[in-house]
Amino acid sequence: DRLLMGSKITGMFTLDAVPNDQHIVLFATGTGLAPYMSMIRSSLAENKHRRVAVVHGAYHSWDLGYRAELATLARVCPHLTYIPLISDPDHEPVPWKGQTGFCQDVWKSRVIDADWGFRPSKDNTHIFLCGHPGMIQGMLELLTEDGFDPHSRKSPGQIHLEKYW
């Protein structure tokens, strides 16, 4: 395999296509959170008016990477919402007090709406998806039902996704 390096990060999975007046929801499972960390750090510093929600799902709490950092950022940044959730709470060594289920459940339950005080829509929010193919497919179905459009170079939309398996 060839690996090419350059001085500028390029690709489709960046915040470049998101207008400054648009909010962001980042859905991830497992290690799918990793690409979001630089997006979160730069967005919070650059745009104090943009709401950012991070929904991170994993089987167990110990699989929630960056949890301490994101929880701290959410405490000090009023425009950041962090929603960690696990799908297997019965095997936690300490009872889990957070959200349980899947990323799709968070969207359907409107937890983000309640926190933000408004419903994320294609007119005000861009959505990023990265992680388990089942989550990506399930979220794509829910989001398109809600009027969001997939983003591509030829057809700009509000759903950005990274399929890495």
PDB file of C-alpha atoms in Angstrom:
ATOM      1  CA  ASP A   1       0.000   0.000   0.000  1.00  0.00           C
ATOM      2  CA  ARG A   2       1.109   3.546  -0.738  1.00  0.00           C
ATOM      3  CA  LEU A   3       0.737   6.248   1.858  1.00  0.00           C
ATOM      4  CA  LEU A   4       0.753   9.851   0.680  1.00  0.00           C
ATOM      5  CA  MET A   5       1.441  12.704   3.056  1.00  0.00           C
ATOM      6  CA  GLY A   6       0.855  16.389   2.631  1.00  0.00           C
ATOM      7  CA  SER A   7       0.879  19.558   4.675  1.00  0.00           C
ATOM      8  CA  LYS A   8      -2.937  19.945   4.747  1.00  0.00           C
ATOM      9  CA  ILE A   9      -5.557  17.485   5.913  1.00  0.00           C
ATOM     10  CA  THR A  10      -8.005  16.812   3.124  1.00  0.00           C
ATOM     11  CA  GLY A  11     -11.002  14.606   2.586  1.00  0.00           C
ATOM     12  CA  MET A  12     -14.732  14.694   3.032  1.00  0.00           C
ATOM     13  CA  PHE A  13     -14.899  13.971   6.766  1.00  0.00           C
ATOM     14  CA  THR A  14     -14.102  17.455   8.047  1.00  0.00           C
ATOM     15  CA  LEU A  15     -16.016  20.512   9.215  1.00  0.00           C
ATOM     16  CA  ASP A  16     -15.067  22.410   6.036  1.00  0.00           C
ATOM     17  CA  ALA A  17     -18.521  21.957   4.450  1.00  0.00           C
ATOM     18  CA  VAL A  18     -20.388  23.063   7.585  1.00  0.00           C
ATOM     19  CA  PRO A  19     -21.401  26.742   7.554  1.00  0.00           C
ATOM     20  CA  ASN A  20     -20.486  28.676  10.709  1.00  0.00           C
ATOM     21  CA  ASP A  21     -24.141  29.266  11.590  1.00  0.00           C
ATOM     22  CA  GLN A  22     -24.926  25.531  11.617  1.00  0.00           C
ATOM     23  CA  HIS A  23     -24.887  23.305  14.690  1.00  0.00           C
ATOM     24  CA  ILE A  24     -23.225  19.886  14.753  1.00  0.00           C
ATOM     25  CA  VAL A  25     -24.220  16.466  16.094  1.00  0.00           C
ATOM     26  CA  LEU A  26     -21.475  13.837  16.135  1.00  0.00           C
ATOM     27  CA  PHE A  27     -22.632  10.217  16.448  1.00  0.00           C
ATOM     28  CA  ALA A  28     -19.943   7.603  17.104  1.00  0.00           C
ATOM     29  CA  THR A  29     -19.577   4.046  18.276  1.00  0.00           C
ATOM     30  CA  GLY A  30     -16.368   2.667  19.766  1.00  0.00           C
ATOM     31  CA  THR A  31     -13.242   4.049  18.128  1.00  0.00           C
ATOM     32  CA  GLY A  32     -15.407   6.017  15.693  1.00  0.00           C
ATOM     33  CA  LEU A  33     -15.078   8.893  18.156  1.00  0.00           C
ATOM     34  CA  ALA A  34     -11.389   9.463  17.370  1.00  0.00           C
ATOM     35  CA  PRO A  35     -11.845  11.537  14.176  1.00  0.00           C
ATOM     36  CA  TYR A  36     -14.170  13.863  16.050  1.00  0.00           C
ATOM     37  CA  MET A  37     -11.763  14.929  18.765  1.00  0.00           C
ATOM     38  CA  SER A  38      -9.898  17.531  16.703  1.00  0.00           C
ATOM     39  CA  MET A  39     -13.232  18.715  15.260  1.00  0.00           C
ATOM     40  CA  ILE A  40     -14.587  19.193  18.780  1.00  0.00           C
ATOM     41  CA  ARG A  41     -11.516  20.980  20.079  1.00  0.00           C
ATOM     42  CA  SER A  42     -11.285  23.370  17.125  1.00  0.00           C
ATOM     43  CA  SER A  43     -15.030  24.015  16.869  1.00  0.00           C
ATOM     44  CA  LEU A  44     -15.372  24.880  20.556  1.00  0.00           C
ATOM     45  CA  ALA A  45     -12.473  27.317  20.338  1.00  0.00           C
ATOM     46  CA  GLU A  46     -13.475  28.909  17.022  1.00  0.00           C
ATOM     47  CA  ASN A  47     -17.249  29.192  17.253  1.00  0.00           C
ATOM     48  CA  LYS A  48     -18.864  29.930  20.609  1.00  0.00           C
ATOM     49  CA  HIS A  49     -22.346  30.228  19.056  1.00  0.00           C
ATOM     50  CA  ARG A  50     -22.389  26.754  17.514  1.00  0.00           C
ATOM     51  CA  ARG A  51     -24.040  23.982  19.520  1.00  0.00           C
ATOM     52  CA  VAL A  52     -22.160  20.697  19.392  1.00  0.00           C
ATOM     53  CA  ALA A  53     -23.574  17.388  20.611  1.00  0.00           C
ATOM     54  CA  VAL A  54     -21.441  14.276  20.933  1.00  0.00           C
ATOM     55  CA  VAL A  55     -23.286  10.959  21.172  1.00  0.00           C
ATOM     56  CA  HIS A  56     -20.859   8.110  21.855  1.00  0.00           C
ATOM     57  CA  GLY A  57     -22.080   4.534  22.115  1.00  0.00           C
ATOM     58  CA  ALA A  58     -20.166   1.466  23.273  1.00  0.00           C
ATOM     59  CA  TYR A  59     -20.885  -1.938  24.757  1.00  0.00           C
ATOM     60  CA  HIS A  60     -19.291  -1.092  28.116  1.00  0.00           C
ATOM     61  CA  SER A  61     -18.309   2.089  29.937  1.00  0.00           C
ATOM     62  CA  TRP A  62     -14.620   1.217  29.723  1.00  0.00           C
ATOM     63  CA  ASP A  63     -14.924   1.361  25.926  1.00  0.00           C
ATOM     64  CA  LEU A  64     -15.923   5.047  26.004  1.00  0.00           C
ATOM     65  CA  GLY A  65     -12.625   6.604  24.952  1.00  0.00           C
ATOM     66  CA  TYR A  66     -12.046  10.291  25.734  1.00  0.00           C
ATOM     67  CA  ARG A  67     -14.886  10.119  28.279  1.00  0.00           C
ATOM     68  CA  ALA A  68     -13.110  12.137  30.976  1.00  0.00           C
ATOM     69  CA  GLU A  69     -12.034  14.854  28.534  1.00  0.00           C
ATOM     70  CA  LEU A  70     -15.487  15.149  26.954  1.00  0.00           C
ATOM     71  CA  ALA A  71     -17.252  15.209  30.321  1.00  0.00           C
ATOM     72  CA  THR A  72     -14.916  17.997  31.460  1.00  0.00           C
ATOM     73  CA  LEU A  73     -15.410  19.969  28.242  1.00  0.00           C
ATOM     74  CA  ALA A  74     -19.193  19.628  28.572  1.00  0.00           C
ATOM     75  CA  ARG A  75     -19.007  21.032  32.122  1.00  0.00           C
ATOM     76  CA  VAL A  76     -16.993  24.101  31.089  1.00  0.00           C
ATOM     77  CA  CYS A  77     -18.480  24.717  27.623  1.00  0.00           C
ATOM     78  CA  PRO A  78     -22.209  25.429  27.814  1.00  0.00           C
ATOM     79  CA  HIS A  79     -22.619  24.896  24.065  1.00  0.00           C
ATOM     80  CA  LEU A  80     -21.291  21.297  24.212  1.00  0.00           C
ATOM     81  CA  THR A  81     -23.567  18.355  24.981  1.00  0.00           C
ATOM     82  CA  TYR A  82     -21.917  15.002  25.709  1.00  0.00           C
ATOM     83  CA  ILE A  83     -24.076  11.876  25.770  1.00  0.00           C
ATOM     84  CA  PRO A  84     -22.169   8.673  26.505  1.00  0.00           C
ATOM     85  CA  LEU A  85     -24.255   5.511  26.347  1.00  0.00           C
ATOM     86  CA  ILE A  86     -23.686   1.805  26.690  1.00  0.00           C
ATOM     87  CA  SER A  87     -25.620  -1.127  25.301  1.00  0.00           C
ATOM     88  CA  ASP A  88     -24.627  -3.789  27.865  1.00  0.00           C
ATOM     89  CA  PRO A  89     -25.193  -2.254  31.317  1.00  0.00           C
ATOM     90  CA  ASP A  90     -25.698  -5.651  33.006  1.00  0.00           C
ATOM     91  CA  HIS A  91     -21.968  -6.397  32.847  1.00  0.00           C
ATOM     92  CA  GLU A  92     -20.732  -3.158  34.404  1.00  0.00           C
ATOM     93  CA  PRO A  93     -18.645  -3.601  37.584  1.00  0.00           C
ATOM     94  CA  VAL A  94     -20.283  -0.459  39.006  1.00  0.00           C
ATOM     95  CA  PRO A  95     -23.946   0.242  38.174  1.00  0.00           C
ATOM     96  CA  TRP A  96     -24.164   2.516  35.123  1.00  0.00           C
ATOM     97  CA  LYS A  97     -26.238   5.649  35.739  1.00  0.00           C
ATOM     98  CA  GLY A  98     -26.077   7.083  32.231  1.00  0.00           C
ATOM     99  CA  GLN A  99     -27.958   6.478  29.007  1.00  0.00           C
ATOM    100  CA  THR A 100     -28.341   2.921  27.737  1.00  0.00           C
ATOM    101  CA  GLY A 101     -29.203   1.591  24.315  1.00  0.00           C
ATOM    102  CA  PHE A 102     -27.995   2.713  20.919  1.00  0.00           C
ATOM    103  CA  CYS A 103     -27.280   6.012  19.158  1.00  0.00           C
ATOM    104  CA  GLN A 104     -30.554   5.667  17.261  1.00  0.00           C
ATOM    105  CA  ASP A 105     -32.412   5.605  20.603  1.00  0.00           C
ATOM    106  CA  VAL A 106     -30.856   8.940  21.584  1.00  0.00           C
ATOM    107  CA  TRP A 107     -32.055  10.532  18.333  1.00  0.00           C
ATOM    108  CA  LYS A 108     -35.559   9.063  18.660  1.00  0.00           C
ATOM    109  CA  SER A 109     -35.914  10.115  22.316  1.00  0.00           C
ATOM    110  CA  ARG A 110     -35.063  13.737  21.445  1.00  0.00           C
ATOM    111  CA  VAL A 111     -32.531  14.092  24.246  1.00  0.00           C
ATOM    112  CA  ILE A 112     -30.582  16.596  22.145  1.00  0.00           C
ATOM    113  CA  ASP A 113     -33.723  18.646  21.461  1.00  0.00           C
ATOM    114  CA  ALA A 114     -34.399  18.906  25.190  1.00  0.00           C
ATOM    115  CA  ASP A 115     -30.841  20.001  25.946  1.00  0.00           C
ATOM    116  CA  TRP A 116     -30.617  22.502  23.085  1.00  0.00           C
ATOM    117  CA  GLY A 117     -34.147  23.866  23.423  1.00  0.00           C
ATOM    118  CA  PHE A 118     -34.878  23.265  19.729  1.00  0.00           C
ATOM    119  CA  ARG A 119     -35.064  20.376  17.271  1.00  0.00           C
ATOM    120  CA  PRO A 120     -31.984  19.821  15.121  1.00  0.00           C
ATOM    121  CA  SER A 121     -33.126  20.007  11.499  1.00  0.00           C
ATOM    122  CA  LYS A 122     -31.597  20.115   8.030  1.00  0.00           C
ATOM    123  CA  ASP A 123     -31.948  23.905   8.192  1.00  0.00           C
ATOM    124  CA  ASN A 124     -29.824  24.349  11.317  1.00  0.00           C
ATOM    125  CA  THR A 125     -27.667  21.253  11.892  1.00  0.00           C
ATOM    126  CA  HIS A 126     -25.116  18.992  10.228  1.00  0.00           C
ATOM    127  CA  ILE A 127     -24.804  15.391  11.424  1.00  0.00           C
ATOM    128  CA  PHE A 128     -21.660  13.247  11.367  1.00  0.00           C
ATOM    129  CA  LEU A 129     -21.707   9.437  11.616  1.00  0.00           C
ATOM    130  CA  CYS A 130     -18.686   7.226  12.296  1.00  0.00           C
ATOM    131  CA  GLY A 131     -18.488   3.717  13.692  1.00  0.00           C
ATOM    132  CA  HIS A 132     -20.398   0.463  13.519  1.00  0.00           C
ATOM    133  CA  PRO A 133     -22.113  -0.098  10.140  1.00  0.00           C
ATOM    134  CA  GLY A 134     -25.394  -0.930  11.911  1.00  0.00           C
ATOM    135  CA  MET A 135     -25.382   2.449  13.654  1.00  0.00           C
ATOM    136  CA  ILE A 136     -24.560   4.262  10.433  1.00  0.00           C
ATOM    137  CA  GLN A 137     -27.342   2.518   8.507  1.00  0.00           C
ATOM    138  CA  GLY A 138     -29.879   2.958  11.313  1.00  0.00           C
ATOM    139  CA  MET A 139     -29.052   6.643  11.721  1.00  0.00           C
ATOM    140  CA  LEU A 140     -29.146   7.234   7.960  1.00  0.00           C
ATOM    141  CA  GLU A 141     -32.686   5.847   7.866  1.00  0.00           C
ATOM    142  CA  LEU A 142     -33.842   8.008  10.796  1.00  0.00           C
ATOM    143  CA  LEU A 143     -32.172  11.157   9.503  1.00  0.00           C
ATOM    144  CA  THR A 144     -33.477  10.842   5.951  1.00  0.00           C
ATOM    145  CA  GLU A 145     -36.969  10.284   7.378  1.00  0.00           C
ATOM    146  CA  ASP A 146     -36.463  13.594   9.216  1.00  0.00           C
ATOM    147  CA  GLY A 147     -35.509  15.382   5.985  1.00  0.00           C
ATOM    148  CA  PHE A 148     -31.704  15.380   6.223  1.00  0.00           C
ATOM    149  CA  ASP A 149     -29.746  14.707   3.024  1.00  0.00           C
ATOM    150  CA  PRO A 150     -26.456  12.797   2.644  1.00  0.00           C
ATOM    151  CA  HIS A 151     -23.475  14.997   1.795  1.00  0.00           C
ATOM    152  CA  SER A 152     -21.198  14.382  -1.191  1.00  0.00           C
ATOM    153  CA  ARG A 153     -18.904  16.516  -3.318  1.00  0.00           C
ATOM    154  CA  LYS A 154     -21.519  16.646  -6.074  1.00  0.00           C
ATOM    155  CA  SER A 155     -24.553  17.057  -3.835  1.00  0.00           C
ATOM    156  CA  PRO A 156     -24.095  19.009  -0.590  1.00  0.00           C
ATOM    157  CA  GLY A 157     -26.170  17.757   2.313  1.00  0.00           C
ATOM    158  CA  GLN A 158     -26.238  17.651   6.097  1.00  0.00           C
ATOM    159  CA  ILE A 159     -25.261  14.002   6.764  1.00  0.00           C
ATOM    160  CA  HIS A 160     -21.516  13.321   6.706  1.00  0.00           C
ATOM    161  CA  LEU A 161     -20.335   9.758   7.200  1.00  0.00           C
ATOM    162  CA  GLU A 162     -17.167   7.765   7.433  1.00  0.00           C
ATOM    163  CA  LYS A 163     -17.342   4.061   6.633  1.00  0.00           C
ATOM    164  CA  TYR A 164     -14.137   2.379   7.727  1.00  0.00           C
ATOM    165  CA  TRP A 165     -15.236  -1.278   7.906  1.00  0.00           C
TER     166      TRP A 165
END
